[in-house]
mmCIF file of C-alpha atoms in Angstrom:
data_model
loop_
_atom_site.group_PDB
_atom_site.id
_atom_site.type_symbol
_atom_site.label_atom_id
_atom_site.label_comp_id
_atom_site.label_asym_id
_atom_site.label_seq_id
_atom_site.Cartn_x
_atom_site.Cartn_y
_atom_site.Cartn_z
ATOM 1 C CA UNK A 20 73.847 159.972 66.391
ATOM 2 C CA UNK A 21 77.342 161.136 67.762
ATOM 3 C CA UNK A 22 76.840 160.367 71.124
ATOM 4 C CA UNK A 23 76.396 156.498 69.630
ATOM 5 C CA UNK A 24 79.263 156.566 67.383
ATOM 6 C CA UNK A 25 81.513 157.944 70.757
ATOM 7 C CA UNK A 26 79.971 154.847 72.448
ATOM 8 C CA UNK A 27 80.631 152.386 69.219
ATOM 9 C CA UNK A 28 84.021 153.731 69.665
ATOM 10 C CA UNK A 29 85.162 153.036 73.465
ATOM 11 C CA UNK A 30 83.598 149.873 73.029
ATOM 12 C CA UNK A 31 85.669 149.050 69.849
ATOM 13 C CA UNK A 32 88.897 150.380 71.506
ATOM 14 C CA UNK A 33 88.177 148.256 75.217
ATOM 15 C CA UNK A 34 87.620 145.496 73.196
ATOM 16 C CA UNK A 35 90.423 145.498 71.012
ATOM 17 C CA UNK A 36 92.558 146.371 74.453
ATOM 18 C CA UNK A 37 91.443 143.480 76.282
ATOM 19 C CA UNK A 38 92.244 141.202 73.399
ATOM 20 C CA UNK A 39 95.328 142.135 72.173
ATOM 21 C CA UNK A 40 97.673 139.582 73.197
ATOM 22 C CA UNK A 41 100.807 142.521 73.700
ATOM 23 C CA UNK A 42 98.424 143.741 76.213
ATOM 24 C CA UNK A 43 98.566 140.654 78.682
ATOM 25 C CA UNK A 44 101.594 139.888 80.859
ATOM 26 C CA UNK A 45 102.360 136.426 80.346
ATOM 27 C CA UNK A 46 104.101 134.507 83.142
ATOM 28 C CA UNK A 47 106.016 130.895 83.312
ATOM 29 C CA UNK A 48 106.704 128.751 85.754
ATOM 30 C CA UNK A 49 109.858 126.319 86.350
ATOM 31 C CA UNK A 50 109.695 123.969 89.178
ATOM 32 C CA UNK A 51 112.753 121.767 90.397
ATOM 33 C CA UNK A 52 114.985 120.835 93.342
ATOM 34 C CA UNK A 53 118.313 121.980 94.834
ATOM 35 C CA UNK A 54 121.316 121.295 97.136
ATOM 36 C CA UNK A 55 123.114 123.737 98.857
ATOM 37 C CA UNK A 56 126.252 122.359 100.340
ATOM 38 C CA UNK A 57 128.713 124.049 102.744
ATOM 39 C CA UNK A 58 131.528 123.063 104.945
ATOM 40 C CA UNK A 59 129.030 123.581 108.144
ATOM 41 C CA UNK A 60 125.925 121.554 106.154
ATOM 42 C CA UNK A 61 123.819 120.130 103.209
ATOM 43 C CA UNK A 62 120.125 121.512 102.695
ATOM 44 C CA UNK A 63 117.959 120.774 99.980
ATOM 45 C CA UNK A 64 114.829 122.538 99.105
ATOM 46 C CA UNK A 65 112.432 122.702 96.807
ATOM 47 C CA UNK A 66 112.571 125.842 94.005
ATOM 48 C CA UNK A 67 109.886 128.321 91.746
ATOM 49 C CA UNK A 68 111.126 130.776 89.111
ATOM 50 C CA UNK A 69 108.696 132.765 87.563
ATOM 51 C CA UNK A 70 109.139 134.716 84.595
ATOM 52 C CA UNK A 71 107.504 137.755 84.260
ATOM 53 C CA UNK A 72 108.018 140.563 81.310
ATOM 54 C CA UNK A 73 110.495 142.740 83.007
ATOM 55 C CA UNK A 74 111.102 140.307 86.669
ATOM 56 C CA UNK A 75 112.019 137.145 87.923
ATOM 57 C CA UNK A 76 110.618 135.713 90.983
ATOM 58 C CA UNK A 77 112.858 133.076 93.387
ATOM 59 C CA UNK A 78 110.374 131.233 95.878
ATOM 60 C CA UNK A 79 112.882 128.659 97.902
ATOM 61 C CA UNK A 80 110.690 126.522 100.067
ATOM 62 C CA UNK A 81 111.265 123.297 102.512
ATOM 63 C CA UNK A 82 109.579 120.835 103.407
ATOM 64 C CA UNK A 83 107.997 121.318 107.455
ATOM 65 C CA UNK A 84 109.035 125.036 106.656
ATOM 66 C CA UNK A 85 107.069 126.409 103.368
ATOM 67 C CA UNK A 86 108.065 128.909 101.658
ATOM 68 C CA UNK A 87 111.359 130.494 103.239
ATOM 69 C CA UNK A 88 112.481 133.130 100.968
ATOM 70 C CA UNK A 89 111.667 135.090 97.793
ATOM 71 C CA UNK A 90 114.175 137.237 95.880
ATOM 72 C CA UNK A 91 113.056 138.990 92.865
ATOM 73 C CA UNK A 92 115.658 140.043 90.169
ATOM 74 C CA UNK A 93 114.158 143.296 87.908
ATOM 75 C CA UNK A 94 115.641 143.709 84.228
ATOM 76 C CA UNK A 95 117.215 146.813 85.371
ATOM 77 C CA UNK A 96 119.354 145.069 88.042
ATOM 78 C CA UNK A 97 117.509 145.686 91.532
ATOM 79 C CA UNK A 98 117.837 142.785 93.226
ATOM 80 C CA UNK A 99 115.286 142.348 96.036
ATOM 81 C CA UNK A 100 114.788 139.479 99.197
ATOM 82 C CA UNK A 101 112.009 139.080 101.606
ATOM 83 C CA UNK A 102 113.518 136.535 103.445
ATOM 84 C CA UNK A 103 113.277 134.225 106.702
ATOM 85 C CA UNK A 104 116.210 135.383 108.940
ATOM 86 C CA UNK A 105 118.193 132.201 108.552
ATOM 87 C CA UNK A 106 118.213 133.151 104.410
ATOM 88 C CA UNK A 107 118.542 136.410 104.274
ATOM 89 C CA UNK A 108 121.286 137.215 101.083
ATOM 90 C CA UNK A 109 123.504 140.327 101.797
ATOM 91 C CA UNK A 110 123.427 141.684 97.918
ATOM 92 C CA UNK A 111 126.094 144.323 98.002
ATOM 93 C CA UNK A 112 125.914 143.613 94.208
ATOM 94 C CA UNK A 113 125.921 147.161 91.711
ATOM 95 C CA UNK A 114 122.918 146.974 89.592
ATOM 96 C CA UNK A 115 125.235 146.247 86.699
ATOM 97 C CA UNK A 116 125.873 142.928 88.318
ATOM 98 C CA UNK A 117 122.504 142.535 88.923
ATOM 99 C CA UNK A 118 121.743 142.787 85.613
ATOM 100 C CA UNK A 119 124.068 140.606 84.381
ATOM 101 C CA UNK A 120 122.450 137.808 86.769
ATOM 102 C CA UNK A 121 119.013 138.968 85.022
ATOM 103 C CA UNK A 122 119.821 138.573 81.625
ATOM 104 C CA UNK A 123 122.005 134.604 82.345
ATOM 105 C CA UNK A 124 118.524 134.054 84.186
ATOM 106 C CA UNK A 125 116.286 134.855 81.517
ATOM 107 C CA UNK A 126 118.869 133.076 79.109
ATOM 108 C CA UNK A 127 118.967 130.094 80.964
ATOM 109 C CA UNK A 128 115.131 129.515 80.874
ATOM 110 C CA UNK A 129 114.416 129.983 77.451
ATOM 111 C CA UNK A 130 116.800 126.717 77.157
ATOM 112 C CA UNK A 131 114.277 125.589 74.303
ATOM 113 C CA UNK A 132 115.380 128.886 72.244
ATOM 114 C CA UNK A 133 118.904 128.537 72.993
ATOM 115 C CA UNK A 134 121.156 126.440 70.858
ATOM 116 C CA UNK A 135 124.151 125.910 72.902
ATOM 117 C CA UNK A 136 123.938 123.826 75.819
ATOM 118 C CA UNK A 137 125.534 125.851 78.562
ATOM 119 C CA UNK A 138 125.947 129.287 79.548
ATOM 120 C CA UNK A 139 127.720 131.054 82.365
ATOM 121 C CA UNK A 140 129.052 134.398 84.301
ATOM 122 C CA UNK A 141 130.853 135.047 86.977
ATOM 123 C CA UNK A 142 130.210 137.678 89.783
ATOM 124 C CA UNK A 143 133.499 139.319 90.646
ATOM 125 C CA UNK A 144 132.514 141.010 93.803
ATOM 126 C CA UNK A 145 131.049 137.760 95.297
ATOM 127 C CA UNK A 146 133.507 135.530 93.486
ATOM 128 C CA UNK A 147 130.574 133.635 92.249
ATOM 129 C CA UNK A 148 130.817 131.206 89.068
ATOM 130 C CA UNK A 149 127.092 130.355 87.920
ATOM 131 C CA UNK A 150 126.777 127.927 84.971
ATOM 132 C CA UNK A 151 123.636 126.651 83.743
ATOM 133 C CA UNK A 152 123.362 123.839 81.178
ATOM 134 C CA UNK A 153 119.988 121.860 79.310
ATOM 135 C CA UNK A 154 118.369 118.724 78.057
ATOM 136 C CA UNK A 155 115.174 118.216 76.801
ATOM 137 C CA UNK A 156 113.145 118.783 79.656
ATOM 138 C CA UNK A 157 115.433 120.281 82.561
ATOM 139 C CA UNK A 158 117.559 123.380 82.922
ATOM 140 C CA UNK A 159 120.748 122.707 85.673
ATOM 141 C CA UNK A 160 122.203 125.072 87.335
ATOM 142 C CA UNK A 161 125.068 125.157 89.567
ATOM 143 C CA UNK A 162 126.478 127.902 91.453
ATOM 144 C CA UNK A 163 129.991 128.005 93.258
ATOM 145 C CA UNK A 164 130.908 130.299 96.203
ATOM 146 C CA UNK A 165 133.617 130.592 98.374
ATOM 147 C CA UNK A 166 131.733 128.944 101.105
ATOM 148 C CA UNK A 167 129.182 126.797 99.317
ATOM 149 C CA UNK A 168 127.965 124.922 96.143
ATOM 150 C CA UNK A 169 124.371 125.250 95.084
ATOM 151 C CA UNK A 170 123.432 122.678 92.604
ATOM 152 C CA UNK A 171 119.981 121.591 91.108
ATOM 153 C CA UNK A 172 117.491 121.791 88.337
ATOM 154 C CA UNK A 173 113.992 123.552 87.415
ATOM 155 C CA UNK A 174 111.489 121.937 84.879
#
């Protein structure tokens, strides 16, 4: 009689585990398009964020080229690349920095939730303005360097 109640029990607690909604990581996606422009040249490429509970993914891809780099962003600042050679990002950024871009990110794409309709930081060590702003359907972002402009938007 025990040895069915222990039974009745694990399956009442896997069950309750696999449907308890905390319990599942839920993920979005944002597609969209960008421009970097520089004084040496203009390349646009295509752009996936994905939100994850406690990350956020970068694929940059190009057309002929696929999928060129991927730069994840933790919520404890670690910034990370796996990168083609030709856009590889030198992040000397502190985590604090790091987590600063997190947090804008994760702003940013809950545009729906937010009720102003732009937000922005700026990076001292890289000199780096980032603004994003909202509509309806798109988030815009646009980041300014000292060497280049990255503008664009993710649905």
């Amino acid at each position: 009689m025990y040895k069915n109640l222990n039974i009745l029990l694990v399956a009442l607690l896997l069950t309750s585990c696999l449907t308890n909604s905390s319990s599942i990581i839920k993920e979005r996606f944002h597609k969209g398009k960008f421009l970097i422009s520089s004084t040496k040249a203009n390349t646009s490429f295509g752009a996936s964020i994905v939100e994850q509970y406690n990350k956020i993914i970068i694929q940059v891809s190009r057309p002929f080229f696929g999928n060129v780099a991927n730069i994840s962003i933790d919520n404890d600042g670690e910034i990370q690349s796996l990168s083609q050679e030709e856009f590889k990002f030198s992040f000397l950024l502190s985590k604090k920095d790091g987590r600063k871009i997190y947090l804008w990110l994760k702003q940013c794409l809950k545009y729906k939730e937010f009720t102003d309709k732009e937000s922005y930081i700026f990076v001292d060590k890289m000199k780096v303005r980032m603004i994003c702003s909202f509509d309806a359907d798109n988030v815009y972002f646009e980041i300014k360097g000292r060497e280049y402009d990255l503008s664009g938007y993710v649905k």
